[in-house]
Short mmCIF file of C-alpha atoms in Angstrom, two decimals:
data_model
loop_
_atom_site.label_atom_id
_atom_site.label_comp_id
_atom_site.label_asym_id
_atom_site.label_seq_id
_atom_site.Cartn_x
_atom_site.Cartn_y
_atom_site.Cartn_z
CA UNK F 1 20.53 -1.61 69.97
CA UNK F 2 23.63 -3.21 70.56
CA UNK F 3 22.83 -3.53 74.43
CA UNK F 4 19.67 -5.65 73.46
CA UNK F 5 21.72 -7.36 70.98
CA UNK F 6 24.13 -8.88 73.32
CA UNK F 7 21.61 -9.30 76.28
CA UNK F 8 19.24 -11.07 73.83
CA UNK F 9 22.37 -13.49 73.11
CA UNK F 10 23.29 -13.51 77.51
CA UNK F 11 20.03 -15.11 77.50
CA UNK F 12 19.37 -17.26 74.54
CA UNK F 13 22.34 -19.06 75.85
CA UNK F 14 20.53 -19.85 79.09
CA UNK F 15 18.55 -22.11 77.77
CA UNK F 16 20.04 -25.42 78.33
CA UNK F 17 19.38 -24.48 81.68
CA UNK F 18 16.02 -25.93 82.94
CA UNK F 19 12.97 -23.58 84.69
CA UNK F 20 10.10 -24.43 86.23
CA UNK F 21 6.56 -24.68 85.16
CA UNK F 22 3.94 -23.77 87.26
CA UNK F 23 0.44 -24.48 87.95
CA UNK F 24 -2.42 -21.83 87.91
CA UNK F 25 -2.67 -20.18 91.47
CA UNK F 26 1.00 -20.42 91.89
CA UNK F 27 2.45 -16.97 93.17
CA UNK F 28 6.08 -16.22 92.97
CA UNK F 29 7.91 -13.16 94.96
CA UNK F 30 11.12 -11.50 93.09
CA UNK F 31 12.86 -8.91 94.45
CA UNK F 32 15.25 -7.45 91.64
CA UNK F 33 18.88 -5.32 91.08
CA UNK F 34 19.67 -4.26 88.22
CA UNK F 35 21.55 -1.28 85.83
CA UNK F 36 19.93 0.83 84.20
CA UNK F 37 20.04 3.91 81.17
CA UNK F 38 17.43 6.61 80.72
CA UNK F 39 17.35 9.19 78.61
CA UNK F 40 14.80 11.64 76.89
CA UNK F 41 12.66 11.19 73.39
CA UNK F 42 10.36 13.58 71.83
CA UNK F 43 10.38 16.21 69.23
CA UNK F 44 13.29 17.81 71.53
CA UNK F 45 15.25 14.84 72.62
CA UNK F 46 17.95 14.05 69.78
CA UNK F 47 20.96 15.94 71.84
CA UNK F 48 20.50 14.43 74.91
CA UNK F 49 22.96 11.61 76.54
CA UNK F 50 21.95 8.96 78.87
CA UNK F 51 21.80 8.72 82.84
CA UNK F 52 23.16 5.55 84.18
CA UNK F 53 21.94 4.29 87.75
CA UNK F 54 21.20 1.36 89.62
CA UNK F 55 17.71 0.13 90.04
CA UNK F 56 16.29 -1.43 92.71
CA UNK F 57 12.82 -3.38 93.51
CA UNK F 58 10.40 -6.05 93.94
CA UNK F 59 7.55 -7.68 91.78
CA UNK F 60 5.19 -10.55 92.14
CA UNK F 61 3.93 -13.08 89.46
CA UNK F 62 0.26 -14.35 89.95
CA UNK F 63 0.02 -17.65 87.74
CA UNK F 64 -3.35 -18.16 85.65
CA UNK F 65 -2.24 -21.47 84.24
CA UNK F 66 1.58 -22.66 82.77
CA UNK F 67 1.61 -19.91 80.68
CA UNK F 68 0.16 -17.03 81.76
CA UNK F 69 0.49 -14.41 84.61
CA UNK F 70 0.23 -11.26 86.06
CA UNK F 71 3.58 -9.63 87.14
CA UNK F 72 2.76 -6.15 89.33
CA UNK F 73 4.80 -4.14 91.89
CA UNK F 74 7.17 -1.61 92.54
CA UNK F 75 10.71 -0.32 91.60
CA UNK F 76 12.86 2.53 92.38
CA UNK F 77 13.62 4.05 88.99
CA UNK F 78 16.33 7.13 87.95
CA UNK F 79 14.95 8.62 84.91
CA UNK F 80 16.46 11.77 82.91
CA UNK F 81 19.30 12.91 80.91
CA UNK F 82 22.23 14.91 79.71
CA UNK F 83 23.10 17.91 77.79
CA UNK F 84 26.41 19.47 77.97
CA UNK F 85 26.58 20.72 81.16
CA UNK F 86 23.35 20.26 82.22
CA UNK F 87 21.65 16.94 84.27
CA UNK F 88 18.63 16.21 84.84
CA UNK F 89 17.66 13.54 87.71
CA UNK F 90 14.14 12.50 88.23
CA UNK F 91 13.17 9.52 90.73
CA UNK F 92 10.52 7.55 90.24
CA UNK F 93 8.50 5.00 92.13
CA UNK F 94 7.39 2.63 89.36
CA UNK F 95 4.31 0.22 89.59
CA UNK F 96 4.22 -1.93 86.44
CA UNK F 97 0.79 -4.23 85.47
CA UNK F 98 1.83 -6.61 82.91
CA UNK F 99 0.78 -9.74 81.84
CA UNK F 100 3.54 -12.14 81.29
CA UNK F 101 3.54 -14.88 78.92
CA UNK F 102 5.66 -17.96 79.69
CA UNK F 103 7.07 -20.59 76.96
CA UNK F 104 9.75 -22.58 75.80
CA UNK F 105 9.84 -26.01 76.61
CA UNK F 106 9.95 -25.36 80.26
CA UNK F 107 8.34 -22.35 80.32
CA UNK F 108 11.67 -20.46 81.09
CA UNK F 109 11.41 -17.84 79.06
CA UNK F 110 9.31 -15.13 80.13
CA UNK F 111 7.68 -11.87 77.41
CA UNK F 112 6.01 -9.38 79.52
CA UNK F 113 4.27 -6.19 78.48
CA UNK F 114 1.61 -3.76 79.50
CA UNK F 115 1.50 -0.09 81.19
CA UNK F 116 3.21 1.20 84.25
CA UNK F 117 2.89 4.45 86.62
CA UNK F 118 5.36 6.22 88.07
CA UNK F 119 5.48 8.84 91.49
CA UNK F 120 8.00 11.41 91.52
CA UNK F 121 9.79 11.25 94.64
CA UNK F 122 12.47 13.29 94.08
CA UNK F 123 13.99 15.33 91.38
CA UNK F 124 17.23 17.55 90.32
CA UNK F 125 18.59 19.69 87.68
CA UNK F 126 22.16 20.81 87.39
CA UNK F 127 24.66 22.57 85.67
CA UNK F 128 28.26 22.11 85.66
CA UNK F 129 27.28 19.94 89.23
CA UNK F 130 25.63 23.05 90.80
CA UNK F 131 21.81 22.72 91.36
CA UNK F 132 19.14 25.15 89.41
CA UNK F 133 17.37 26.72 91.15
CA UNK F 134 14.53 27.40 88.52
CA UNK F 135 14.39 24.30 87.24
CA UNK F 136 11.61 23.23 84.97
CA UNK F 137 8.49 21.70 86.52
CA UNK F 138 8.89 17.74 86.45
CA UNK F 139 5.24 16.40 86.48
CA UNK F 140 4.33 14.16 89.73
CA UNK F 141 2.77 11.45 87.69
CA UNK F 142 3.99 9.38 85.12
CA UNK F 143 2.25 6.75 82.58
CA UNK F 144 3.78 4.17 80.42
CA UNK F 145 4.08 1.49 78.76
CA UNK F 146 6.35 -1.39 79.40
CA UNK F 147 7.83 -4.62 77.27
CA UNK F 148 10.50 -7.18 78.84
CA UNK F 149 11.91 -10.73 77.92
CA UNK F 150 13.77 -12.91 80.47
CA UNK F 151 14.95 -16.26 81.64
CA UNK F 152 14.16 -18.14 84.64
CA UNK F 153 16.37 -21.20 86.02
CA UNK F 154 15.99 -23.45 88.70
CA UNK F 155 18.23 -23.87 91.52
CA UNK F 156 15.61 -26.14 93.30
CA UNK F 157 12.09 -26.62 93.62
CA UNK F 158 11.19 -23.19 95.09
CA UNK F 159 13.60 -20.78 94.25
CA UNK F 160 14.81 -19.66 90.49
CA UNK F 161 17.20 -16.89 89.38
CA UNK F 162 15.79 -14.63 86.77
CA UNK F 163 17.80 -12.64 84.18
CA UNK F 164 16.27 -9.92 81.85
CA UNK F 165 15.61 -6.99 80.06
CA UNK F 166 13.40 -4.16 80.58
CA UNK F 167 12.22 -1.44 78.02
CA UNK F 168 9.86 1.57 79.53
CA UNK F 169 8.66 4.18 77.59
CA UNK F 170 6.27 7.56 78.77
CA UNK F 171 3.16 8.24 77.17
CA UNK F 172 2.62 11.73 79.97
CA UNK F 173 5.45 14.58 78.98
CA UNK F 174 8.37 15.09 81.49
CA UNK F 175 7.66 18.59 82.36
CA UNK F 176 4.18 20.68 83.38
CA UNK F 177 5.42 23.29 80.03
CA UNK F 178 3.22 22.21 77.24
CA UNK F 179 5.87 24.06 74.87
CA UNK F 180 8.28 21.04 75.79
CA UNK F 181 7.68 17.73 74.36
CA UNK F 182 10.03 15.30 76.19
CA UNK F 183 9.66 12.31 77.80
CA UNK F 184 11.35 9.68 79.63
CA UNK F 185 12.71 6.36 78.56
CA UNK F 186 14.23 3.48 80.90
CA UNK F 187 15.79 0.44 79.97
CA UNK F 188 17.59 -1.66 82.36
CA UNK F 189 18.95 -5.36 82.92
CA UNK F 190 18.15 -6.93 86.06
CA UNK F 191 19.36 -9.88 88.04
CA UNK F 192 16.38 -10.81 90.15
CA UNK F 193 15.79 -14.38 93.11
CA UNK F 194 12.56 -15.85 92.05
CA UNK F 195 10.64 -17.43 95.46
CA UNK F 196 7.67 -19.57 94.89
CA UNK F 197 4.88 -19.23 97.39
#
């Protein structure tokens, strides 16, 4: 709480800081960095620590009118966790579908939300550093749901620099075992170059 606390405050103070308001069939490109924590929830998560990584990606707003738009695209996610010795390291290709609501003044504040799917693309356990070999069965698919806030200023007429926040949640289990009911949460801030098409 006390990361959202302070990045709620990074970008509150933004605000004398003016964005850009755009017109409906305005389509904006934003390729993003940012760090990022994940860890496990779920009737067996309460021990677990977080993983910290760097994430990396692209999205794409698709402007209905000033206010409204549909953000989609894709990110390269670390999701897992900690336990003692034990690490677990699952990579995910991420495609979030959210509609993203724009206000303030000069529409520079940005509340997204919506669902998200994520592809496996590569995964590890470990213990003490030294891979298991029977590991437990990371599922291949991922749903989710996703909820963001952000602030977009202008450094001229067709480029902005976003800041924000990103909360992602699972709503499909971690592993294949039904007996284990764990899954993943993500939460990152992201520095992102917004380029209006």
């Amino acid at each position: 709480m006390t990361r959202f606390t302070w990045t709620f405050f990074a970008l509150l103070s933004l605000n004398f800081i003016h964005g850009q308001i755009r017109e409906a069939g305005t389509f904006e490109v934003v390729p993003v960095l940012g760090y990022s924590w994940a860890n496990y929830y779920g009737n067996d998560g309460d021990p677990f620590g977080n993983i910290n990584s760097i994430n990396v990606g692209a999205h794409a707003d698709y402007y209905f009118d000033d206010r409204w738009s549909l953000r989609s695209g894709i990110f390269y996610q670390t999701m897992g966790a900690t336990v003692d010795a034990f690490k677990d390291k699952h990579s995910f290709l991420t495609i979030p579908l959210n509609m993203n609501w724009h206000f303030g003044g000069n529409r520079g504040w940005n509340l997204n939300f919506g669902p998200n799917f994520g592809y496996l693309v590569n995964t590890e356990s470990t213990f003490n550093g030294q891979e298991l070999l029977d590991s437990e069965p990371v599922r291949k698919v991922q749903a989710g749901i996703s909820l963001g806030i952000g602030y977009k200023f202008a450094v001229s007429d067709n480029i902005s620099v976003l800041i924000d926040y990103q909360e992602q949640l699972a709503i499909t289990k971690v592993f294949k075992t039904s007996e284990i009911d764990l899954f993943n949460s993500f939460s990152s801030i992201n520095v992102g170059a917004v380029f209006s098409l």
